[in-house]
mmCIF file of C-alpha atoms in Angstrom:
data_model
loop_
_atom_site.group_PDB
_atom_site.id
_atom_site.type_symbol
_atom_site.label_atom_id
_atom_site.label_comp_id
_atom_site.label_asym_id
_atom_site.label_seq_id
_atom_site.Cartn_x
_atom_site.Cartn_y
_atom_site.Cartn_z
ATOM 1 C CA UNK A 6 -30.226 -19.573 -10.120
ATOM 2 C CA UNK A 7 -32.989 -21.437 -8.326
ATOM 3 C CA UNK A 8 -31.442 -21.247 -5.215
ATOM 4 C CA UNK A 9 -30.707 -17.368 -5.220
ATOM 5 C CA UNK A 10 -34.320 -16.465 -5.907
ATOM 6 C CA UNK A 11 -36.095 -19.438 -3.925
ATOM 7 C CA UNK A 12 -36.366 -16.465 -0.807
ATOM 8 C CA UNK A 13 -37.932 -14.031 -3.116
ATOM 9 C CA UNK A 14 -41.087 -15.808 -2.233
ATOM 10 C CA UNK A 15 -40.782 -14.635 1.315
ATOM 11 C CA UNK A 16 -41.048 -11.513 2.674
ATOM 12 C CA UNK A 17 -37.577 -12.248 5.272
ATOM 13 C CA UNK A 18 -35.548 -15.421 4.640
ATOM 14 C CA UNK A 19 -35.418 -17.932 7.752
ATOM 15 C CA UNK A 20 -31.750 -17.760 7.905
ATOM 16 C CA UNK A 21 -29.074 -16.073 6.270
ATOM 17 C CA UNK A 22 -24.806 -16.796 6.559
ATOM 18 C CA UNK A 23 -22.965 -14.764 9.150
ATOM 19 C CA UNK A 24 -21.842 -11.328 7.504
ATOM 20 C CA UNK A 25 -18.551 -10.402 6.343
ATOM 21 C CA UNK A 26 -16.274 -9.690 8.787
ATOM 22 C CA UNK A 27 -16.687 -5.873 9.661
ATOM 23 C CA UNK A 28 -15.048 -3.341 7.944
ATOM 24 C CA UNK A 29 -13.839 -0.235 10.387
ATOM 25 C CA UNK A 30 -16.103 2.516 10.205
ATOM 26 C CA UNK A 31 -14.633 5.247 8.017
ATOM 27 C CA UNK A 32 -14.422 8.590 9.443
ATOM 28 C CA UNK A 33 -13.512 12.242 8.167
ATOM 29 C CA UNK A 34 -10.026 12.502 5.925
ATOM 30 C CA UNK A 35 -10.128 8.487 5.504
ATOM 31 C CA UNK A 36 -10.925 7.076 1.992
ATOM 32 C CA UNK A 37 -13.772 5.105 0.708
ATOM 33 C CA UNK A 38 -13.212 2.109 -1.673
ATOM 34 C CA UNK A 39 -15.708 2.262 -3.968
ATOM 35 C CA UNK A 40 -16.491 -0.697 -6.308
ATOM 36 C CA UNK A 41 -18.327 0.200 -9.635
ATOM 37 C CA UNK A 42 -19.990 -2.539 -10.883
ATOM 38 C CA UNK A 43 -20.619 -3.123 -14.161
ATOM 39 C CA UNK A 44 -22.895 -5.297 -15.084
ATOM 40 C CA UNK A 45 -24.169 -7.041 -18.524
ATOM 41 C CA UNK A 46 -28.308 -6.291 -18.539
ATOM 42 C CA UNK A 47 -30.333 -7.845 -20.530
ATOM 43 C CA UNK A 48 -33.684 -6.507 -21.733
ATOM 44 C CA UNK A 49 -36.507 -8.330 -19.902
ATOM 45 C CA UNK A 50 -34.734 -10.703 -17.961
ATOM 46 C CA UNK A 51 -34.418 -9.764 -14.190
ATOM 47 C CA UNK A 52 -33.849 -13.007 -12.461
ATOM 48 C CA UNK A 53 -30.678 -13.455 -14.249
ATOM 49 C CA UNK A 54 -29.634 -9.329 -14.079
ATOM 50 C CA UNK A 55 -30.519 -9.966 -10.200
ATOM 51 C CA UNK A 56 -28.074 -13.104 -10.196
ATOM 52 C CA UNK A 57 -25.323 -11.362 -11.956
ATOM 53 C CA UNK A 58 -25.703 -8.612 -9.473
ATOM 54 C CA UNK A 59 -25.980 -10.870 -6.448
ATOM 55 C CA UNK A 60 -22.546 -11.977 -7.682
ATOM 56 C CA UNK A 61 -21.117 -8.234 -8.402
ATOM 57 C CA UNK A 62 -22.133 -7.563 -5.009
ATOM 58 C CA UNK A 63 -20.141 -10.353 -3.537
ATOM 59 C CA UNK A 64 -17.050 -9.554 -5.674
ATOM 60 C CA UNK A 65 -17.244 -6.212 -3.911
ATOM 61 C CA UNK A 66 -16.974 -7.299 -1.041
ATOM 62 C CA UNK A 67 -14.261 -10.177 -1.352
ATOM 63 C CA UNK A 68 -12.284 -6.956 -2.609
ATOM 64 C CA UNK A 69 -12.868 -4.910 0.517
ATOM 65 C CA UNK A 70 -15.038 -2.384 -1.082
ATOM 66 C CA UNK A 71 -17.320 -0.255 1.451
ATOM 67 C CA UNK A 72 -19.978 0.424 -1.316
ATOM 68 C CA UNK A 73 -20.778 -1.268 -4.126
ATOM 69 C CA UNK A 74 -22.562 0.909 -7.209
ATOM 70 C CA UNK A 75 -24.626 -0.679 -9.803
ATOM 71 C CA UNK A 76 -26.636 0.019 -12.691
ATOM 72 C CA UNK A 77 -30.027 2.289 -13.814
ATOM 73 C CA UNK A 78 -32.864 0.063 -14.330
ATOM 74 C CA UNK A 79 -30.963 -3.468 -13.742
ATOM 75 C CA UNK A 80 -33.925 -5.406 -13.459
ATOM 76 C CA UNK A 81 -35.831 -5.062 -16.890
ATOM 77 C CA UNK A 82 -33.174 -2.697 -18.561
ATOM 78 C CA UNK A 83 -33.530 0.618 -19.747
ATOM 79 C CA UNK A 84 -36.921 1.680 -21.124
ATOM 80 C CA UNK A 85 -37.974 -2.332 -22.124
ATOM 81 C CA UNK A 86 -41.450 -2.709 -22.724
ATOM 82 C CA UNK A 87 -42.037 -5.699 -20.506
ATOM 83 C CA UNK A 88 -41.291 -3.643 -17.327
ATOM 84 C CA UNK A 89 -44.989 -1.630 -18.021
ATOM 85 C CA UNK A 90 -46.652 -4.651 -16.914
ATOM 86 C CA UNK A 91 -43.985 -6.139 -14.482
ATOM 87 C CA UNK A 92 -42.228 -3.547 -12.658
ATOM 88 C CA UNK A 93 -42.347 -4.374 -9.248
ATOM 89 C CA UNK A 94 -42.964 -1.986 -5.892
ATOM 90 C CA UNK A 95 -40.050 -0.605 -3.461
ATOM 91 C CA UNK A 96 -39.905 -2.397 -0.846
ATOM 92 C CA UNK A 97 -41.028 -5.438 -2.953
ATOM 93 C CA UNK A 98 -38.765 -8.742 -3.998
ATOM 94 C CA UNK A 99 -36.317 -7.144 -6.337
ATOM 95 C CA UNK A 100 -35.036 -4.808 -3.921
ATOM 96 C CA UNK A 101 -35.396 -7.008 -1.210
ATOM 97 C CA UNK A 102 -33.013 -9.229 -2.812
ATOM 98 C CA UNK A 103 -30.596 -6.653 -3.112
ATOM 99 C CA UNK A 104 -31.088 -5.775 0.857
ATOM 100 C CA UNK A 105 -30.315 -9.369 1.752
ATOM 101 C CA UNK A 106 -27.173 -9.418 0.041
ATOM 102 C CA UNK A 107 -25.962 -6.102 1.503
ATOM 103 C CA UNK A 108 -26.794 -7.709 4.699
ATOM 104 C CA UNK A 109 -24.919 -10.714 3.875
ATOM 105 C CA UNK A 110 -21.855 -9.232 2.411
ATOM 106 C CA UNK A 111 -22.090 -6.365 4.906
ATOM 107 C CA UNK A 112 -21.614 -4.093 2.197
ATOM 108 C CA UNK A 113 -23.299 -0.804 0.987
ATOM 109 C CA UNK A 114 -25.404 -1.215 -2.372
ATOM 110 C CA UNK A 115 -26.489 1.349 -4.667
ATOM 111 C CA UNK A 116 -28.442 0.731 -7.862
ATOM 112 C CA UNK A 117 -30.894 1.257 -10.337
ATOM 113 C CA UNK A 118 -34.370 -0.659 -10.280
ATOM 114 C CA UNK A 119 -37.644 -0.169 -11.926
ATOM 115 C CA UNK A 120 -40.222 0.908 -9.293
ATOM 116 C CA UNK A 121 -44.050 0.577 -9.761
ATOM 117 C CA UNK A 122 -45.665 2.639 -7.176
ATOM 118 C CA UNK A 123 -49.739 4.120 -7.570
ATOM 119 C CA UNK A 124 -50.214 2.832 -10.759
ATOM 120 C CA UNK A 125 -46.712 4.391 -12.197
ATOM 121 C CA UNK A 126 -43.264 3.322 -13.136
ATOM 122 C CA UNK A 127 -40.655 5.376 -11.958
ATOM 123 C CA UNK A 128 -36.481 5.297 -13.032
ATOM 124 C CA UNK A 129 -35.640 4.841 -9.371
ATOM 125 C CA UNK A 130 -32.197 4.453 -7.909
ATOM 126 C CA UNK A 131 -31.571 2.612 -3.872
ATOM 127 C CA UNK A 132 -29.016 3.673 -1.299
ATOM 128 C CA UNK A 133 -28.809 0.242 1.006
ATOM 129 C CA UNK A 134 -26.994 0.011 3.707
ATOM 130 C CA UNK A 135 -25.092 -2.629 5.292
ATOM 131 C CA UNK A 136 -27.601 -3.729 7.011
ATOM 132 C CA UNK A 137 -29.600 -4.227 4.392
ATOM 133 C CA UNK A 138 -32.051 -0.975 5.125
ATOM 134 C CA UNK A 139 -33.252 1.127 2.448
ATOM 135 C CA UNK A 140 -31.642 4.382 3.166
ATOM 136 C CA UNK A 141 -33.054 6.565 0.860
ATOM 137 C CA UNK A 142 -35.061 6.029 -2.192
ATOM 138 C CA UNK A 143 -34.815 8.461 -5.967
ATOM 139 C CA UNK A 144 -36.702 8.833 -8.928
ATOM 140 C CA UNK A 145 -35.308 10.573 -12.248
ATOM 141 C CA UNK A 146 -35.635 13.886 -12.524
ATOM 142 C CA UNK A 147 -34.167 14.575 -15.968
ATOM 143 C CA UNK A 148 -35.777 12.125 -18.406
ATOM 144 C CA UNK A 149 -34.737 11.878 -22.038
ATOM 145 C CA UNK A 150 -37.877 12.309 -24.148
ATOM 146 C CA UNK A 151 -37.430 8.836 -25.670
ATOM 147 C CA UNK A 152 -37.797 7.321 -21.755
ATOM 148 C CA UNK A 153 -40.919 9.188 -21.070
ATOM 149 C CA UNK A 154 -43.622 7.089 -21.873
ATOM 150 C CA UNK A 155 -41.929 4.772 -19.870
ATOM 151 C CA UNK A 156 -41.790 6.209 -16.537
ATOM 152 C CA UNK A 157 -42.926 9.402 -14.900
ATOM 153 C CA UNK A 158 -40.717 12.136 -13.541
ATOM 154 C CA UNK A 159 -39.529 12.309 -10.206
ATOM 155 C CA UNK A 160 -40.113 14.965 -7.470
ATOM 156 C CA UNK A 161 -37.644 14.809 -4.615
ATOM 157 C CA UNK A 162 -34.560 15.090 -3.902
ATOM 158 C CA UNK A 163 -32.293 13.977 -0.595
ATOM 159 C CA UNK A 164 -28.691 13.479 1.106
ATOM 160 C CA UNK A 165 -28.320 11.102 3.786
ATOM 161 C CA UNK A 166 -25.836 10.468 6.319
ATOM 162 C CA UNK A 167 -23.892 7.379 6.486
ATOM 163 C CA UNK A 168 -20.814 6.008 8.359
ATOM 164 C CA UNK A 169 -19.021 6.452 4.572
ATOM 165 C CA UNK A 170 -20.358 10.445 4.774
ATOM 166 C CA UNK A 171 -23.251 12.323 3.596
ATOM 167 C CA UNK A 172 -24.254 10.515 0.004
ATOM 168 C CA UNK A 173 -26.630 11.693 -2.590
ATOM 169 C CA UNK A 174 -28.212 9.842 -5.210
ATOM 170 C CA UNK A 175 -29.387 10.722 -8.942
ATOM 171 C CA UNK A 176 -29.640 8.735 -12.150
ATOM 172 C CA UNK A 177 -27.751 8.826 -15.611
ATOM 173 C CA UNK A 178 -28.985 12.092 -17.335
ATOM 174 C CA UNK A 179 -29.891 14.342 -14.023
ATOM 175 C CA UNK A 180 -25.648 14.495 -14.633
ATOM 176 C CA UNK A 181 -25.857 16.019 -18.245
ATOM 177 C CA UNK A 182 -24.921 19.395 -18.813
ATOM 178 C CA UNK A 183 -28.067 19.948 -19.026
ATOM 179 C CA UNK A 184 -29.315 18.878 -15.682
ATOM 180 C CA UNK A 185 -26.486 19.751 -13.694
ATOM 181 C CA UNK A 186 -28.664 21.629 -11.237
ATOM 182 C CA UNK A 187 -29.582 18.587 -9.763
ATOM 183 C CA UNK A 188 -26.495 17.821 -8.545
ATOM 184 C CA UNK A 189 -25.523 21.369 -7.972
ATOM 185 C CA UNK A 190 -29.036 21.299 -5.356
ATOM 186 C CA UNK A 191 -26.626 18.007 -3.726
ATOM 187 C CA UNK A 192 -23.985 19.142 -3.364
ATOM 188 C CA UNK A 193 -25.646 22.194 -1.496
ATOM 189 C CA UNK A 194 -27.478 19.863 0.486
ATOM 190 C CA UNK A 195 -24.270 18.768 2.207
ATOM 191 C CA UNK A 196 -23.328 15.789 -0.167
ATOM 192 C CA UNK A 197 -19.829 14.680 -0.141
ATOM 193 C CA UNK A 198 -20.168 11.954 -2.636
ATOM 194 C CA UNK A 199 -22.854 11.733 -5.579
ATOM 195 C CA UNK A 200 -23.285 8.376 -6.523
ATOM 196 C CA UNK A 201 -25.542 7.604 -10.131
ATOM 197 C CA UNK A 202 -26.401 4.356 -11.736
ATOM 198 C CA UNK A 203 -26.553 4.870 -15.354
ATOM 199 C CA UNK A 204 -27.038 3.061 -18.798
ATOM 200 C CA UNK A 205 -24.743 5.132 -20.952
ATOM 201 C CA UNK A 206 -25.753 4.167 -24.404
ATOM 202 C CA UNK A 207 -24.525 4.638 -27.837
ATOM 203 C CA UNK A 208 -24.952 3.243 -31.549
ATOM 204 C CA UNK A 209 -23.597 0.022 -32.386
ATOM 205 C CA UNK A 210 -20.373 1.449 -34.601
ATOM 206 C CA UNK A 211 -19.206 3.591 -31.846
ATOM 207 C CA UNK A 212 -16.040 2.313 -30.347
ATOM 208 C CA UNK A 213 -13.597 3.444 -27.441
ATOM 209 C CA UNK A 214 -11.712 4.976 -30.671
ATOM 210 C CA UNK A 215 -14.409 7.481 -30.840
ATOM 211 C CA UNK A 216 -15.333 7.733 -27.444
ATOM 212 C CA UNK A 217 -18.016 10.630 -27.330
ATOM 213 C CA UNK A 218 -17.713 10.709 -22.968
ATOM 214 C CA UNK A 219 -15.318 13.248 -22.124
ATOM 215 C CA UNK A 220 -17.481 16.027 -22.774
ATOM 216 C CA UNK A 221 -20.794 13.849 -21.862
ATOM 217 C CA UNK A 222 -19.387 12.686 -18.817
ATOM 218 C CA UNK A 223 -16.303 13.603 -17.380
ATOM 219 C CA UNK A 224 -16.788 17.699 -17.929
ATOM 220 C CA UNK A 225 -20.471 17.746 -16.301
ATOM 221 C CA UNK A 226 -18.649 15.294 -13.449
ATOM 222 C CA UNK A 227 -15.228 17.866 -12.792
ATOM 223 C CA UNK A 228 -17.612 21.016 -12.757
ATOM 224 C CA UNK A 229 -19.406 19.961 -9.692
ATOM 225 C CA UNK A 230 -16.829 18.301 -8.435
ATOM 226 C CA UNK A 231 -14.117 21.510 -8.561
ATOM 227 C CA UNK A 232 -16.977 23.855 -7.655
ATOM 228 C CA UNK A 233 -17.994 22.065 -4.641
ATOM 229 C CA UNK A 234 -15.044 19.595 -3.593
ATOM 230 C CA UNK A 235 -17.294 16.677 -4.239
ATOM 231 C CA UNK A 236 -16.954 12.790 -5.681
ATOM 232 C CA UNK A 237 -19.475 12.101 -8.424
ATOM 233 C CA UNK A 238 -19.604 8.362 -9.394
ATOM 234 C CA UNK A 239 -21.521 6.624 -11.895
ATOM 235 C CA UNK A 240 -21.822 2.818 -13.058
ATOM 236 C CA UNK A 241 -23.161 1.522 -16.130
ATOM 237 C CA UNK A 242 -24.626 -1.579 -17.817
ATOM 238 C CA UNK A 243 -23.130 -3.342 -20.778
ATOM 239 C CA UNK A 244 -24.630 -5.392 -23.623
ATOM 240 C CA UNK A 245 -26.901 -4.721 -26.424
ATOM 241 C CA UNK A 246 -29.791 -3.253 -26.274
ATOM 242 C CA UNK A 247 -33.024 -5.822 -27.057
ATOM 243 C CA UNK A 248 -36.577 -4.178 -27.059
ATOM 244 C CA UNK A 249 -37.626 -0.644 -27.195
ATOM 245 C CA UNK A 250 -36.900 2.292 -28.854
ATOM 246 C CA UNK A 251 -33.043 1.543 -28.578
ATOM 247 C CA UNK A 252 -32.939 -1.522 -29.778
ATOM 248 C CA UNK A 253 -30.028 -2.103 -31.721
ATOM 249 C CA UNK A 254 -27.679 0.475 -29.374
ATOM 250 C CA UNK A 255 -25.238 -0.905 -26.953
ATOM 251 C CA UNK A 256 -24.077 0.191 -23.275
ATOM 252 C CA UNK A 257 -20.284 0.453 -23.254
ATOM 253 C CA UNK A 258 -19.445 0.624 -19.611
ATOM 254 C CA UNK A 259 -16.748 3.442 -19.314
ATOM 255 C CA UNK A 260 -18.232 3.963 -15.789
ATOM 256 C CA UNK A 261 -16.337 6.774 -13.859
ATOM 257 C CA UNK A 262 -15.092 8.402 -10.444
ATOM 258 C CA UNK A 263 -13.833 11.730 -10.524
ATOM 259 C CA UNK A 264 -13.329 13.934 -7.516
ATOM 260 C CA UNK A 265 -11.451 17.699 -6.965
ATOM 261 C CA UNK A 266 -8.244 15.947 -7.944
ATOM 262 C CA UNK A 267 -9.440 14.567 -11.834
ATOM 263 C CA UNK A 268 -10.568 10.977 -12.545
ATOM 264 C CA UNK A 269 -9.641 8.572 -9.980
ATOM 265 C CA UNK A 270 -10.948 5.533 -11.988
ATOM 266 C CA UNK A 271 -12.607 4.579 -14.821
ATOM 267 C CA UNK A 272 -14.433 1.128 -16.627
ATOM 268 C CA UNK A 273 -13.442 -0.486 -19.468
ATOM 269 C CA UNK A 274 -15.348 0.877 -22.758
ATOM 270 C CA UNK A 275 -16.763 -2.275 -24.211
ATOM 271 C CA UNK A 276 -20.430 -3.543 -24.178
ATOM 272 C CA UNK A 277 -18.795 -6.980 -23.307
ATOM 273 C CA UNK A 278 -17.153 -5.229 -20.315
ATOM 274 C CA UNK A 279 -18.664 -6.985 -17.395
ATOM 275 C CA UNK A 280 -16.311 -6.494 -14.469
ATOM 276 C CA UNK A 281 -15.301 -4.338 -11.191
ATOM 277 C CA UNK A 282 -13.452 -1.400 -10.974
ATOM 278 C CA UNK A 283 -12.587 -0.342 -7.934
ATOM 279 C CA UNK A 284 -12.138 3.184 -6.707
ATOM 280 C CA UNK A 285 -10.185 4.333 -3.227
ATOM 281 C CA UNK A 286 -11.436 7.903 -2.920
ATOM 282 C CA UNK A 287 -10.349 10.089 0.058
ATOM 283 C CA UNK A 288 -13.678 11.473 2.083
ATOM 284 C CA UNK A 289 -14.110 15.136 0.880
ATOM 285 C CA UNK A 290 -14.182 17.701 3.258
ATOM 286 C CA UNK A 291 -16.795 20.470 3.056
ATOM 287 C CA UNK A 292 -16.946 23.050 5.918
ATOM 288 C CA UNK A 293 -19.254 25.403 4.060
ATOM 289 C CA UNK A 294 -22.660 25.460 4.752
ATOM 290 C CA UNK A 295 -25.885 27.668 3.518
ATOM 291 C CA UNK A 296 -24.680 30.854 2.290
ATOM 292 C CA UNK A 297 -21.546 29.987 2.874
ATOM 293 C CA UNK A 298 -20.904 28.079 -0.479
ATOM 294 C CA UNK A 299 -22.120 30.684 -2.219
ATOM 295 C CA UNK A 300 -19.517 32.723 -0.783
ATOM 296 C CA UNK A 301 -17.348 29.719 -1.649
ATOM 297 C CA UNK A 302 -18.413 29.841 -5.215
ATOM 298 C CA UNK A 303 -18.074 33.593 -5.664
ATOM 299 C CA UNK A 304 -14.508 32.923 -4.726
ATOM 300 C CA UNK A 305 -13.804 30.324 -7.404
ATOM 301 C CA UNK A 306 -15.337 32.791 -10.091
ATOM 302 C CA UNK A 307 -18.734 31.234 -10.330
ATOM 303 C CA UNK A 308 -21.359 33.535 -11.715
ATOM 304 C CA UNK A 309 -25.180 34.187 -10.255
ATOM 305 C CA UNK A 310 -26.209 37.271 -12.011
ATOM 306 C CA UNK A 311 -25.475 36.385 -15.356
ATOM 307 C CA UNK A 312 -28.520 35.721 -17.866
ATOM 308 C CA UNK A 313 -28.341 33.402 -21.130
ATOM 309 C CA UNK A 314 -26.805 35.228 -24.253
#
């Protein structure tokens, strides 16, 4: 582990190995392969998270995977104290890291990280590119009420454009039921895939026999994607949950790809399920744009005008 974080020290490291050969750019009506990365996080350790997602990333790749999709919050875990006092800033050495192994693997990265920017701590999830370039940068919109007091609520919202297609980014919750307006305001911003690191977390006696995720997960997931011909991905941590006010809960992997056509893949539900699953998912195509997918909606039987009974 000593090697792997020796360059966090530096701002750019003095040399890196030659990429991974190139991958051909993907284009409209090819498919992505998608690897969803679950990783084992433990509470207040982010030098070895970081290392175990150095290596995820590099699995990714050896598999051929265009983008690789990792946890929420995979340097200090999910609401643990000690990231109040050592959250880091974006750009700043834990997301450098990740940058420099998207550059080395020449692979796309999304994941989770804990961002400390004017004197707050924000839930914030990266889009890197291959490059290793920040593309685009989120904070949490739809915070549980238990995660509050550990980071602040986030404003903005944004789909960019990549050689892959037009990507959006949210985190965990912002795909409840609840907050599926968030990725309804995505997918109208021209997203074709919706990518969210999570930490989907449960008690300690719940097992894959009594999976609660179908109506958690996959329903919220199939409405936008149906609606809006979409792909909405998600990868979450595993382990048990050490410090703060889930201690004693457990993330159970189970992370998921569904598009128009059902799931296309799905992790292993087990909180000792560290591994990659990897998704092939044909580009969605979405003429529509503006008013148009309202028009596209009205089609489908979606419902504006109708108030709360």
């Amino acid at each position: 582990m000593a090697t792997l974080f020796s360059f966090l020290k530096k701002t750019k490291p003095e040399h890196l190995p030659a990429p991974s050969p190139s991958r051909p750019t993907s284009t409209e009506n090819s498919t992505i392969r998608f690897g969803l990365g679950q990783l084992l996080v433990e509470g207040g350790e982010p030098h070895r998270n970081l290392e175990r997602a150095a290596q995820m990333i590099a699995e990714a790749a050896r598999q051929g995977c265009d983008l690789v999709l990792l946890p929420e919050t995979l340097d200090f875990a999910w609401t643990h104290p000690s990231a109040l006092e050592e959250a880091q800033p974006i750009p700043g050495a834990f997301s450098e890291l990740l940058c420099q192994e998207a550059l080395r693997h020449n692979i796309m990265v999304c994941a989770g990280l804990t961002e400390r920017l004017n004197g707050r701590n924000y839930n914030a999830a990266l889009l890197i590119s291959a490059q290793g370039e920040i593309l685009t940068k989120y904070h949490k919109i739809n915070l549980l009420a238990v995660e509050q007091p550990f980071y602040a609520v986030g404003q903005t919202l944004n789909v960019v454009d990549t050689p892959l297609g037009k990507i959006g980014v949210n985190v965990c919750a912002d795909n409840y039921l609840d907050g599926l307006a968030i990725g309804h305001t995505l997918a109208r911003m021209g997203a074709e895939f919706i990518l969210a690191p999570a930490s989907w977390t449960v008690d300690f006696s719940i097992t894959e026999e009594n999976d609660p995720y179908q109506e958690k997960w996959v329903r919220p997931f199939s409405i936008l994607a149906r609606l809006y011909n979409v792909a909405v991905l998600s990868t979450t941590s595993v382990g048990y949950i050490v410090g703060g006010p889930y201690e004693g809960k457990k993330s159970i992997g189970c992370s998921l790809a569904v598009d128009a056509s059902g799931i296309r893949a799905q992790g292993a539900f087990n909180e000792f399920a560290g591994q990659l699953t990897v998704a092939d998912i044909p580009r969605p195509v979405r003429p529509e744009q503006g008013t148009a997918i309202g028009e596209m909606l009205r089609r489908k039987g979606y419902r504006f005008d109708e108030l709360p009974v």
